[in-house]
PDB file of C-alpha atoms in Angstrom:
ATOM      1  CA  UNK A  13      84.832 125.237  72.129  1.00 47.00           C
ATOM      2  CA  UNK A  14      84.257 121.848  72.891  1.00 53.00           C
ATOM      3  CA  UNK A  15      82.705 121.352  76.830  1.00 61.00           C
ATOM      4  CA  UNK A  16      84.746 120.462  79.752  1.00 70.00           C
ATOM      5  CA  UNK A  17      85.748 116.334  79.852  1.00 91.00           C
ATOM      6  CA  UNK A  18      86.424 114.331  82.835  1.00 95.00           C
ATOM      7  CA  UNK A  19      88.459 111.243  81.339  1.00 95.00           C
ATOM      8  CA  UNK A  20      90.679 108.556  82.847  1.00 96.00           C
ATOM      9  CA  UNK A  21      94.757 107.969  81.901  1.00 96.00           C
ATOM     10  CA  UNK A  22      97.479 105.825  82.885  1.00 96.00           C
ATOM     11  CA  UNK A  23      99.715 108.571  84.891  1.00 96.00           C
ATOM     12  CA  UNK A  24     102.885 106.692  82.878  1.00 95.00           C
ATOM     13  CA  UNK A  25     101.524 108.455  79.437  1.00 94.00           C
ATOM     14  CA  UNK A  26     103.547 111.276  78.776  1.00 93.00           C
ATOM     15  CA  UNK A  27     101.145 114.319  79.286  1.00 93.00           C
ATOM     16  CA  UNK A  28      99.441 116.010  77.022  1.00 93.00           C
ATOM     17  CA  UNK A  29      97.907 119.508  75.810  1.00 92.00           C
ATOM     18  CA  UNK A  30      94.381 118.311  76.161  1.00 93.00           C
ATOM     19  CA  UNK A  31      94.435 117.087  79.706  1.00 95.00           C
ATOM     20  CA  UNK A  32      93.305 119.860  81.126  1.00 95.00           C
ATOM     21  CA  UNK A  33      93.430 119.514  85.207  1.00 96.00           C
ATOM     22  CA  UNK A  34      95.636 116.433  85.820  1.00 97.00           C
ATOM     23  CA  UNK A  35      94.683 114.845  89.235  1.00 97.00           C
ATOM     24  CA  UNK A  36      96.258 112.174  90.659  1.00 97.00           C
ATOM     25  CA  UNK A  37      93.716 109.489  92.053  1.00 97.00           C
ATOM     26  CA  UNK A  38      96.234 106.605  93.865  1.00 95.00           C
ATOM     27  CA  UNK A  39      96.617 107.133  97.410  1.00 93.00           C
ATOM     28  CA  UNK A  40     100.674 106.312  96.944  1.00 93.00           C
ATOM     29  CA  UNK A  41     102.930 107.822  94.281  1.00 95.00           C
ATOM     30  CA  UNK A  42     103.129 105.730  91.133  1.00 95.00           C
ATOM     31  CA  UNK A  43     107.022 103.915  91.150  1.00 94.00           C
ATOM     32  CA  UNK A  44     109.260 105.219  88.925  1.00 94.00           C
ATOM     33  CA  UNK A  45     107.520 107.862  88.161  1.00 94.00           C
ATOM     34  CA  UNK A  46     109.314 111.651  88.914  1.00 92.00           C
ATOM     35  CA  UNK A  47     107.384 114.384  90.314  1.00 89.00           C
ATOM     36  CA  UNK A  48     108.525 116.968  88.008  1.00 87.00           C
ATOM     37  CA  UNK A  49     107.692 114.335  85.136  1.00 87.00           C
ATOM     38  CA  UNK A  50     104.039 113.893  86.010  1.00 89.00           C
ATOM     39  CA  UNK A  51     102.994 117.465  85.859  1.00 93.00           C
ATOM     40  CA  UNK A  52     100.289 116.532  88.447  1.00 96.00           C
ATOM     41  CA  UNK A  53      97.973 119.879  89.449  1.00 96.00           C
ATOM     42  CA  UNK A  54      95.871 117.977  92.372  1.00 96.00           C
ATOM     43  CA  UNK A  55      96.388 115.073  94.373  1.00 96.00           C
ATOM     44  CA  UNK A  56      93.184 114.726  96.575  1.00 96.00           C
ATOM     45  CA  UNK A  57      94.241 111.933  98.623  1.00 95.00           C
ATOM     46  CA  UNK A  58      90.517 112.301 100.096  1.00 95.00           C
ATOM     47  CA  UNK A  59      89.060 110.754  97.010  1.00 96.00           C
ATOM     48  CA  UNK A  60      91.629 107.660  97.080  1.00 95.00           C
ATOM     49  CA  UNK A  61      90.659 103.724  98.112  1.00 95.00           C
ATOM     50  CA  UNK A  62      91.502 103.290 102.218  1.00 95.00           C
ATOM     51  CA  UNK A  63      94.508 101.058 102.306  1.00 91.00           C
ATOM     52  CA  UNK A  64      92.163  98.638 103.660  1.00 92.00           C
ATOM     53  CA  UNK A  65      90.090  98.427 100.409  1.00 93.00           C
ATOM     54  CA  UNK A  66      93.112  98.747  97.906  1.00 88.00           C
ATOM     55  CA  UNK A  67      94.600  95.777  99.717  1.00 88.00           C
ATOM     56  CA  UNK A  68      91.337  93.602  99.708  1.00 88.00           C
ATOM     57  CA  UNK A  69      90.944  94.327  96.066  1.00 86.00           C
ATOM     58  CA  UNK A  70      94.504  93.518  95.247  1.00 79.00           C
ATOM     59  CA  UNK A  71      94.909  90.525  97.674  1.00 76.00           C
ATOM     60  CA  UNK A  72      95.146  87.238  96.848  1.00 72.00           C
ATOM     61  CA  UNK A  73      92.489  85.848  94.937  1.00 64.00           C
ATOM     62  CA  UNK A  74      91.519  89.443  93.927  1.00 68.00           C
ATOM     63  CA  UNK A  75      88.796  90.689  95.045  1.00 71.00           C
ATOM     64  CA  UNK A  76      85.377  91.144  92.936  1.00 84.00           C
ATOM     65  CA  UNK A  77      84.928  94.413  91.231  1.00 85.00           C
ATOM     66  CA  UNK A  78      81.116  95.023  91.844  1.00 90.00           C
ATOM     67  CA  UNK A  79      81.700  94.746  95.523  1.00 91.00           C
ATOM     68  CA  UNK A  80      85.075  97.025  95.250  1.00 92.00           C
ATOM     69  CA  UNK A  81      82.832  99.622  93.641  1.00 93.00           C
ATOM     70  CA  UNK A  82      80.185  98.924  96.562  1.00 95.00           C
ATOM     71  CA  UNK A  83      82.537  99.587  99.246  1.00 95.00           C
ATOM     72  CA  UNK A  84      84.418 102.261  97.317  1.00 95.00           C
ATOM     73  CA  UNK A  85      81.111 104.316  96.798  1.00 96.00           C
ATOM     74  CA  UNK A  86      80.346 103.855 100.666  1.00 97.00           C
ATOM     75  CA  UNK A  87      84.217 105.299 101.547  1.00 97.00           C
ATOM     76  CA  UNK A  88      83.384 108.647  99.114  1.00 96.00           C
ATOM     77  CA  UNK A  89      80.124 109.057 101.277  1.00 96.00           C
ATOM     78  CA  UNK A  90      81.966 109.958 104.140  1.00 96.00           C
ATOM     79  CA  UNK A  91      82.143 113.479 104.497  1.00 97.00           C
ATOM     80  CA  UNK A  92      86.098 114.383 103.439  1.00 96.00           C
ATOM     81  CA  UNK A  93      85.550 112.499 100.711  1.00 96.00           C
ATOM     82  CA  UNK A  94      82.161 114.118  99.348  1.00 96.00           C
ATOM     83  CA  UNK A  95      83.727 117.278  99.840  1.00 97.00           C
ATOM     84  CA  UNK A  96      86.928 116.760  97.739  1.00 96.00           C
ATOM     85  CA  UNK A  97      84.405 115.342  95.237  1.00 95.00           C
ATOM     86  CA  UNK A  98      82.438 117.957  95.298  1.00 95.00           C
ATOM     87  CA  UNK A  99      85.265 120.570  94.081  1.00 95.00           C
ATOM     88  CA  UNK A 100      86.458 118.312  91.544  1.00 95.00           C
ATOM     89  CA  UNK A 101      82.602 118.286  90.108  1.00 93.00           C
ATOM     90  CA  UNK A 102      82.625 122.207  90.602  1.00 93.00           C
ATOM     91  CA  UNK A 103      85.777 122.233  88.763  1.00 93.00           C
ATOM     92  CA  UNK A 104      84.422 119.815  86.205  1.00 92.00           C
ATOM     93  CA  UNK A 105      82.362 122.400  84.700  1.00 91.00           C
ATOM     94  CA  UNK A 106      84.912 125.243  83.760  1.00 92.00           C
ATOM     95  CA  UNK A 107      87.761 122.662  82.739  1.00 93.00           C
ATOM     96  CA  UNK A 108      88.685 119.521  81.629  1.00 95.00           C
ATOM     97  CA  UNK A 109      90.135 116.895  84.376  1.00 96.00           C
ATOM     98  CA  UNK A 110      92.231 113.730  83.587  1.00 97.00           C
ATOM     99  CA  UNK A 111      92.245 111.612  86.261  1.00 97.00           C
ATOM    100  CA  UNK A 112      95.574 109.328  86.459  1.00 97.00           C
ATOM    101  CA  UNK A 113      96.340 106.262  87.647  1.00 96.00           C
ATOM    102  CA  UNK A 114      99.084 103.693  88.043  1.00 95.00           C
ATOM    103  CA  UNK A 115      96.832 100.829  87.400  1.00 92.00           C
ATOM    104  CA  UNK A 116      96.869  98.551  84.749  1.00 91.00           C
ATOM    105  CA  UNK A 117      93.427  98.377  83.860  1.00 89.00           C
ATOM    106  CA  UNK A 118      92.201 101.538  84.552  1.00 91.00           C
ATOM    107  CA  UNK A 119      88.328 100.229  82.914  1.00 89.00           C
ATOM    108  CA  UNK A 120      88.195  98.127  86.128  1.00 87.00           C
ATOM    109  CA  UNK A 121      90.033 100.736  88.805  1.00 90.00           C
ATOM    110  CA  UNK A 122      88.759 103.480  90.992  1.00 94.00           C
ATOM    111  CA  UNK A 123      89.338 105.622  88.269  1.00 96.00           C
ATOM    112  CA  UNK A 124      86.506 104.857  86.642  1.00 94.00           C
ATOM    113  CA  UNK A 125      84.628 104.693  89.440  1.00 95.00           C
ATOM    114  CA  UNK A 126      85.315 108.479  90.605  1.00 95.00           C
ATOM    115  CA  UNK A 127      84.683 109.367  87.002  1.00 95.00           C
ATOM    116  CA  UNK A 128      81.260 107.693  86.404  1.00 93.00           C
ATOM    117  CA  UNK A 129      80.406 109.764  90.127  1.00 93.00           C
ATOM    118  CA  UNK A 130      81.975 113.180  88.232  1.00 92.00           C
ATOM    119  CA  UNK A 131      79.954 112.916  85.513  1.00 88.00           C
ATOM    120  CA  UNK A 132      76.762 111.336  86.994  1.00 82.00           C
TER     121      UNK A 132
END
Protein backbone atom coordinates (compact mmCIF):
# COMPACT_ATOMS: atom_id res chain seq x y z
CA UNK A 1 0.00 0.00 0.00
CA UNK A 2 1.48 2.92 -1.29
CA UNK A 3 2.00 5.90 1.72
CA UNK A 4 -0.31 8.70 2.26
CA UNK A 5 0.18 11.81 -0.59
CA UNK A 6 -0.53 15.36 -0.09
CA UNK A 7 -0.90 16.68 -3.84
CA UNK A 8 -2.38 19.81 -5.41
CA UNK A 9 -5.60 19.86 -8.15
CA UNK A 10 -7.57 22.27 -9.95
CA UNK A 11 -11.06 21.84 -7.91
CA UNK A 12 -12.73 22.02 -11.76
CA UNK A 13 -11.20 18.28 -12.41
CA UNK A 14 -13.81 15.94 -12.02
CA UNK A 15 -12.83 13.94 -8.81
CA UNK A 16 -11.28 11.04 -8.57
CA UNK A 17 -10.78 7.58 -6.61
CA UNK A 18 -7.29 8.43 -5.58
CA UNK A 19 -7.86 11.77 -3.97
CA UNK A 20 -8.17 10.68 -0.86
CA UNK A 21 -9.26 13.76 1.62
CA UNK A 22 -10.34 16.55 -0.78
CA UNK A 23 -9.85 19.99 0.96
CA UNK A 24 -10.73 23.01 -0.38
CA UNK A 25 -7.89 25.72 0.03
CA UNK A 26 -9.64 29.23 -1.58
CA UNK A 27 -11.11 31.33 0.95
CA UNK A 28 -14.36 31.88 -1.60
CA UNK A 29 -16.20 29.11 -3.44
CA UNK A 30 -14.82 28.44 -6.90
CA UNK A 31 -17.71 30.03 -9.66
CA UNK A 32 -19.58 27.71 -11.33
CA UNK A 33 -18.72 25.16 -9.50
CA UNK A 34 -21.84 23.09 -7.47
CA UNK A 35 -21.41 21.96 -4.05
CA UNK A 36 -22.72 18.58 -4.53
CA UNK A 37 -20.29 18.43 -7.69
CA UNK A 38 -17.09 19.10 -5.80
CA UNK A 39 -17.33 16.35 -3.29
CA UNK A 40 -15.27 18.63 -0.96
CA UNK A 41 -14.60 16.75 2.73
CA UNK A 42 -12.83 20.00 4.45
CA UNK A 43 -12.83 23.50 3.81
CA UNK A 44 -10.42 25.05 6.46
CA UNK A 45 -10.95 28.55 5.69
CA UNK A 46 -8.12 29.05 8.50
CA UNK A 47 -5.45 27.92 6.12
CA UNK A 48 -6.72 30.37 3.19
CA UNK A 49 -4.76 33.84 1.92
CA UNK A 50 -6.47 37.06 4.05
CA UNK A 51 -8.43 38.93 1.47
CA UNK A 52 -5.85 41.44 1.92
CA UNK A 53 -3.04 39.20 0.51
CA UNK A 54 -5.21 37.45 -2.28
CA UNK A 55 -6.00 40.94 -3.50
CA UNK A 56 -2.32 42.27 -3.42
CA UNK A 57 -1.24 39.20 -5.25
CA UNK A 58 -3.95 39.46 -7.82
CA UNK A 59 -3.93 43.32 -8.18
CA UNK A 60 -2.79 45.13 -10.82
CA UNK A 61 0.59 44.62 -11.80
CA UNK A 62 0.49 41.27 -9.89
CA UNK A 63 2.22 40.96 -7.21
CA UNK A 64 5.70 38.93 -6.88
CA UNK A 65 5.43 35.37 -5.86
CA UNK A 66 8.49 35.09 -3.44
CA UNK A 67 7.08 37.88 -1.39
CA UNK A 68 3.33 36.29 -1.65
CA UNK A 69 4.88 33.15 -0.19
CA UNK A 70 6.73 35.49 2.48
CA UNK A 71 3.67 37.04 3.67
CA UNK A 72 1.57 33.91 3.19
CA UNK A 73 3.98 31.84 5.50
CA UNK A 74 3.79 34.80 8.15
CA UNK A 75 -0.42 34.64 7.95
CA UNK A 76 -0.18 30.49 8.70
CA UNK A 77 2.04 31.47 11.80
CA UNK A 78 -0.69 32.93 13.47
CA UNK A 79 -2.16 30.66 15.76
CA UNK A 80 -5.75 29.56 13.90
CA UNK A 81 -3.88 28.98 11.17
CA UNK A 82 -1.02 26.64 12.69
CA UNK A 83 -3.65 24.82 14.25
CA UNK A 84 -5.79 23.96 11.15
CA UNK A 85 -2.37 23.07 9.70
CA UNK A 86 -1.51 21.10 12.17
CA UNK A 87 -4.63 18.58 11.72
CA UNK A 88 -4.25 18.53 8.14
CA UNK A 89 -0.39 17.28 8.82
CA UNK A 90 -1.89 14.81 11.51
CA UNK A 91 -4.25 13.74 8.94
CA UNK A 92 -1.51 13.61 6.34
CA UNK A 93 -0.15 10.57 7.78
CA UNK A 94 -3.17 8.05 7.77
CA UNK A 95 -4.58 9.40 4.30
CA UNK A 96 -4.03 10.95 1.26
CA UNK A 97 -5.17 14.84 0.90
CA UNK A 98 -5.75 16.71 -2.45
CA UNK A 99 -5.75 20.09 -1.94
CA UNK A 100 -8.01 22.10 -4.62
CA UNK A 101 -7.96 25.18 -6.00
CA UNK A 102 -9.66 27.49 -8.47
CA UNK A 103 -6.47 28.94 -9.67
CA UNK A 104 -5.01 28.75 -12.84
CA UNK A 105 -1.62 28.02 -12.06
CA UNK A 106 -1.79 26.14 -9.16
CA UNK A 107 2.59 25.67 -9.38
CA UNK A 108 2.57 29.40 -8.44
CA UNK A 109 -0.69 29.51 -5.86
CA UNK A 110 -1.07 28.96 -2.19
CA UNK A 111 -1.61 25.58 -2.97
CA UNK A 112 1.64 24.80 -3.30
CA UNK A 113 2.64 26.73 -0.72
CA UNK A 114 0.41 24.86 2.06
CA UNK A 115 1.63 21.69 0.45
CA UNK A 116 5.45 22.24 0.51
CA UNK A 117 4.51 23.26 4.62
CA UNK A 118 2.43 19.61 4.74
CA UNK A 119 5.07 17.77 3.63
CA UNK A 120 8.09 19.71 5.04
Amino acid sequence: MPAPAVRVRRVYEPPAPEDGVRVLVDRLWPRGLAKADARIDAWPKELTPSTELRRWYHGPGEGDHEEFRRRYEAELAAPEAAAALDRLRALAKTATLTLLTATKHPETSHAAVLEEELTA
